[in-house]
mmCIF file with all atom_site columns, C-alpha atoms in Angstrom:
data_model
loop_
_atom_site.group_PDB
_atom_site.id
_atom_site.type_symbol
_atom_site.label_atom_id
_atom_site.label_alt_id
_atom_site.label_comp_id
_atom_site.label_asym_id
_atom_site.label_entity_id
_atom_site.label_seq_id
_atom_site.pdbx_PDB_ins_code
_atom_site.Cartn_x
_atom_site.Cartn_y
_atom_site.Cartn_z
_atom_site.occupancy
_atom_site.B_iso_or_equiv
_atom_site.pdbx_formal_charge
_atom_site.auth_seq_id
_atom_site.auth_comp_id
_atom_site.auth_asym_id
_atom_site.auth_atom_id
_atom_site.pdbx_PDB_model_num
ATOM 1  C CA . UNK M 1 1  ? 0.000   0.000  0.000   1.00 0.00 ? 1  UNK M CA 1
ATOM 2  C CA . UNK M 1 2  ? 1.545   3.170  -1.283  1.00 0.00 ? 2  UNK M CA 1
ATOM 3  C CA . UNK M 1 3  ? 0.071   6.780  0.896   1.00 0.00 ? 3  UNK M CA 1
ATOM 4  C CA . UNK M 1 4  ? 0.048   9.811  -0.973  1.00 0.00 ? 4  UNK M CA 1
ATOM 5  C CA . UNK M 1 5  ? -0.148  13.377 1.152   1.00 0.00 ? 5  UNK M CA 1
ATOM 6  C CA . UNK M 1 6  ? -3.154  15.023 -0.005  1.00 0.00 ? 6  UNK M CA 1
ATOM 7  C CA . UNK M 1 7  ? -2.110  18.071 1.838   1.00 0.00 ? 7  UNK M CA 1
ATOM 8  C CA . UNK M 1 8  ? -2.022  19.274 5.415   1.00 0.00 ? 8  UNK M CA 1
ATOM 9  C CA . UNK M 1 9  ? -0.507  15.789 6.917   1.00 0.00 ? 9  UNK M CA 1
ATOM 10 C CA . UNK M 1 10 ? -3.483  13.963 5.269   1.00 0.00 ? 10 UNK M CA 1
ATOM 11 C CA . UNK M 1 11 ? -2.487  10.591 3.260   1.00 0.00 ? 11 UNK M CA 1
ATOM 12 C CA . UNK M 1 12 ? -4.673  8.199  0.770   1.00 0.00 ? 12 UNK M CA 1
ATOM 13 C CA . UNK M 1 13 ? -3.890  5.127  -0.180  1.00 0.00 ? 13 UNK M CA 1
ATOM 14 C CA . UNK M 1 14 ? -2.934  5.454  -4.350  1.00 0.00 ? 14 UNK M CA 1
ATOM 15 C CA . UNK M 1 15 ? -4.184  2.053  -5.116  1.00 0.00 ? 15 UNK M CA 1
ATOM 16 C CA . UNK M 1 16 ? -7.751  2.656  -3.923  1.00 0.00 ? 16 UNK M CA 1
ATOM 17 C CA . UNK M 1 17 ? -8.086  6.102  -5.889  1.00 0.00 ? 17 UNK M CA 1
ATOM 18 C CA . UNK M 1 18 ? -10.429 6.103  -8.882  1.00 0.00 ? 18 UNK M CA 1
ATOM 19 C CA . UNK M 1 19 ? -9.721  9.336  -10.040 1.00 0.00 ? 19 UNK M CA 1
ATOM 20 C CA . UNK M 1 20 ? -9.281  13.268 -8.955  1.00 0.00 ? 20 UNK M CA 1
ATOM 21 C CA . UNK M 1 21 ? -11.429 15.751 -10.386 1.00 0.00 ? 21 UNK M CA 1
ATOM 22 C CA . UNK M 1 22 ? -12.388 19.217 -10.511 1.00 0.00 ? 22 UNK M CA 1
ATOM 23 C CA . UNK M 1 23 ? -14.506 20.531 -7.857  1.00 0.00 ? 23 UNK M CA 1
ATOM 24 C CA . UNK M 1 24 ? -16.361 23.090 -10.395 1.00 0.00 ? 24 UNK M CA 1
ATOM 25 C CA . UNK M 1 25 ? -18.732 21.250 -12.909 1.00 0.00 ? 25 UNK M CA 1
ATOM 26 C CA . UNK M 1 26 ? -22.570 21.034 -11.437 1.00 0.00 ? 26 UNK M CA 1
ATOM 27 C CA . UNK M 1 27 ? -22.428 16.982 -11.226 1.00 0.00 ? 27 UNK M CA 1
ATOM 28 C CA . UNK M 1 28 ? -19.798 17.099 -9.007  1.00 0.00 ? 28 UNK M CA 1
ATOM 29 C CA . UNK M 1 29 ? -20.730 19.435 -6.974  1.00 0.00 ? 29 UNK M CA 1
ATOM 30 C CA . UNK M 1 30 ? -23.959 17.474 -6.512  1.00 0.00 ? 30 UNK M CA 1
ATOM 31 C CA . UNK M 1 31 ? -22.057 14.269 -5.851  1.00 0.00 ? 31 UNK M CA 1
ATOM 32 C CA . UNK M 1 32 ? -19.962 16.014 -3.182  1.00 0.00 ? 32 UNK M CA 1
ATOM 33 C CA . UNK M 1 33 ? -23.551 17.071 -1.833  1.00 0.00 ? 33 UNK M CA 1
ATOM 34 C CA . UNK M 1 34 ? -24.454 14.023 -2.027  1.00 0.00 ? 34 UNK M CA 1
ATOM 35 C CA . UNK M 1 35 ? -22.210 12.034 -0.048  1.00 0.00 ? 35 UNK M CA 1
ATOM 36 C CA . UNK M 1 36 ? -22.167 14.499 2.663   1.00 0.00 ? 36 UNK M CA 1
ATOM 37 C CA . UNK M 1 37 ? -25.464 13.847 3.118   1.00 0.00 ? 37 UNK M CA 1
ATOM 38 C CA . UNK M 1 38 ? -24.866 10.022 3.669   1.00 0.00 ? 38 UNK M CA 1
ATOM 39 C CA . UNK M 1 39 ? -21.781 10.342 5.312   1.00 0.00 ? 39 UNK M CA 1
ATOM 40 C CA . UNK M 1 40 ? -18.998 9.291  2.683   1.00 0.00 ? 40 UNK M CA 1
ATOM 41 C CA . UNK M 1 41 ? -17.429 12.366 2.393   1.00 0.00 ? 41 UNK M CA 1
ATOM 42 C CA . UNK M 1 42 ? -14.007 13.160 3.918   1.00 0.00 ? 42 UNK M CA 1
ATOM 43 C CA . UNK M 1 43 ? -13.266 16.879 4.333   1.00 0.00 ? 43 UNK M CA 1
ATOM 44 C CA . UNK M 1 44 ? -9.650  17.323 3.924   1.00 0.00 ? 44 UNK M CA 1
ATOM 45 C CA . UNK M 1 45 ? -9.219  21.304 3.404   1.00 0.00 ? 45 UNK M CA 1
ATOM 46 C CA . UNK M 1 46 ? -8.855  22.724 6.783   1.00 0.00 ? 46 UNK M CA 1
ATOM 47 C CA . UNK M 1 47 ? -11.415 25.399 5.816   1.00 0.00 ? 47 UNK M CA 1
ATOM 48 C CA . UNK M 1 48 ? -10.122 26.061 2.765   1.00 0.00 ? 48 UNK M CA 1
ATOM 49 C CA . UNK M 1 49 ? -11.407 26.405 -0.582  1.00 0.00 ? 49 UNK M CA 1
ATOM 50 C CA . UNK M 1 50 ? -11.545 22.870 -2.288  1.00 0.00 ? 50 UNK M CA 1
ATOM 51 C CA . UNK M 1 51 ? -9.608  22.673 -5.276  1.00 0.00 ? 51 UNK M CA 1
ATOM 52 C CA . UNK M 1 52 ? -9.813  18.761 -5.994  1.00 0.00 ? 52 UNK M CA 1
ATOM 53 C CA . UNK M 1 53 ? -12.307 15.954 -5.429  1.00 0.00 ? 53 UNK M CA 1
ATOM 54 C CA . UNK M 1 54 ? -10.777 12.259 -5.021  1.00 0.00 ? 54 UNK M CA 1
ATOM 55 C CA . UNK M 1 55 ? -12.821 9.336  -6.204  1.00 0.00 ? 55 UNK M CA 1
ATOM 56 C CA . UNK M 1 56 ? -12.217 6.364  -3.573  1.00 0.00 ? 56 UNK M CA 1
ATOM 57 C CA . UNK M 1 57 ? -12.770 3.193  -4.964  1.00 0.00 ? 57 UNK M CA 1
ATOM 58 C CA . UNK M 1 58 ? -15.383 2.765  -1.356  1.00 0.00 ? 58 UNK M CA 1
ATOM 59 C CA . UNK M 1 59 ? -17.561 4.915  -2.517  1.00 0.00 ? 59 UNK M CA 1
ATOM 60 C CA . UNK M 1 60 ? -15.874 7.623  -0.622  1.00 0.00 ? 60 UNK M CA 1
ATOM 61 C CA . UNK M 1 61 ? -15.303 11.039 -1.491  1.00 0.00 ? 61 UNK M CA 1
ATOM 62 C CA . UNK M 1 62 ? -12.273 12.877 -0.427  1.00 0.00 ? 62 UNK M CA 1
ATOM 63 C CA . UNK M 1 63 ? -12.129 17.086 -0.769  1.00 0.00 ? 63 UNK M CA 1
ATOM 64 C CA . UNK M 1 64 ? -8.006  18.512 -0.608  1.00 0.00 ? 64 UNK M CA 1
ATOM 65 C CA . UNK M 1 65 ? -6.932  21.657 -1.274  1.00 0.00 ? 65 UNK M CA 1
ATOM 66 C CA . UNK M 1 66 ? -4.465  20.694 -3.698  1.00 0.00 ? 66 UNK M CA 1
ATOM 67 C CA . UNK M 1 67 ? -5.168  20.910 -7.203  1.00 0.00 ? 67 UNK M CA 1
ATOM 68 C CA . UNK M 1 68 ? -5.950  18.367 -9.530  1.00 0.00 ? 68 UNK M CA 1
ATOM 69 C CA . UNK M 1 69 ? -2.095  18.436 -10.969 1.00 0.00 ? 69 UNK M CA 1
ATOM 70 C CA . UNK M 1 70 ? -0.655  17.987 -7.946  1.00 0.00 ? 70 UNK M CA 1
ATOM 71 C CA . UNK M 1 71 ? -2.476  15.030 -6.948  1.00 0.00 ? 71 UNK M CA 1
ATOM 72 C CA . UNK M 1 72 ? -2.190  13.449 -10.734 1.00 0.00 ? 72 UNK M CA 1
ATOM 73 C CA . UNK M 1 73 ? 1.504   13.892 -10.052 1.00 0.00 ? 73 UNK M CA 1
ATOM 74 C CA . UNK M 1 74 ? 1.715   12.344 -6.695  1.00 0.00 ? 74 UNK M CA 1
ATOM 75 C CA . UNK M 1 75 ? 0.102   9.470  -7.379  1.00 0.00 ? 75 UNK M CA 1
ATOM 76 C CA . UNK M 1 76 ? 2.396   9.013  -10.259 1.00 0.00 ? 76 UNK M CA 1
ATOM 77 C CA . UNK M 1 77 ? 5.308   9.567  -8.282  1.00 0.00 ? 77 UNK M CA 1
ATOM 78 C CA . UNK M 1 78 ? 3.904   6.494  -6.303  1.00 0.00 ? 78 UNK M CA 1
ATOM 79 C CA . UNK M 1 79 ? 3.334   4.167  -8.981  1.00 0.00 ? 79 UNK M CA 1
ATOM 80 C CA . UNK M 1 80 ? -0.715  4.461  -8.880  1.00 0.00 ? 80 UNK M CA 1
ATOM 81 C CA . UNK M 1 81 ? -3.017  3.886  -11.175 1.00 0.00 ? 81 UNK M CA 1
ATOM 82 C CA . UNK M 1 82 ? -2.773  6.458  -13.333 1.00 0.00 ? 82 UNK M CA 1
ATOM 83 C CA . UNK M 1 83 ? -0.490  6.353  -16.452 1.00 0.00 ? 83 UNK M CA 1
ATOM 84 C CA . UNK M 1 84 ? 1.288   9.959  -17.898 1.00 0.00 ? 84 UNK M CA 1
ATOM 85 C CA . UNK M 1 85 ? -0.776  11.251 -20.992 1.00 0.00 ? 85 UNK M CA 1
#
């Protein structure tokens, strides 16, 4: 199991991400809403704005402050899922 820091101290594990998206298109939004409301969603922005949404393959949903490119790059750093485009 490889951890990646999705900022402030927080760490995922890379294999069980399913992807990192942007926090600013309606559906997303409404799934964030959505698992908030039953309890899935991890808040990992220390009150700050949310600049990424990570996928868990749980059904999870985890909100960092680190944008989408950072993430995509840490998890390649790691060896994740994710191959360079």
């Amino acid at each position: 199991m490889k951890l990646i820091n999705i900022g402030y101290g927080n760490m995922i594990s890379s294999d069980r991400v399913v992807a990192v998206v942007s926090p600013e298109s309606a559906p997303i939004k409404r799934l964030v809403q959505e698992a908030r409301d039953d309890g899935r969603a991890v808040d990992a922005t220390y009150g700050r704005k949310t600049r990424a949404v990570i996928l868990m393959d749980s059904g999870h949903v985890v909100l960092s402050s680190l944008i989408t490119e950072t993430l995509g790059a840490r998890i390649n750093e790691t060896g994740g899922n994710f191959e360079n485009e």
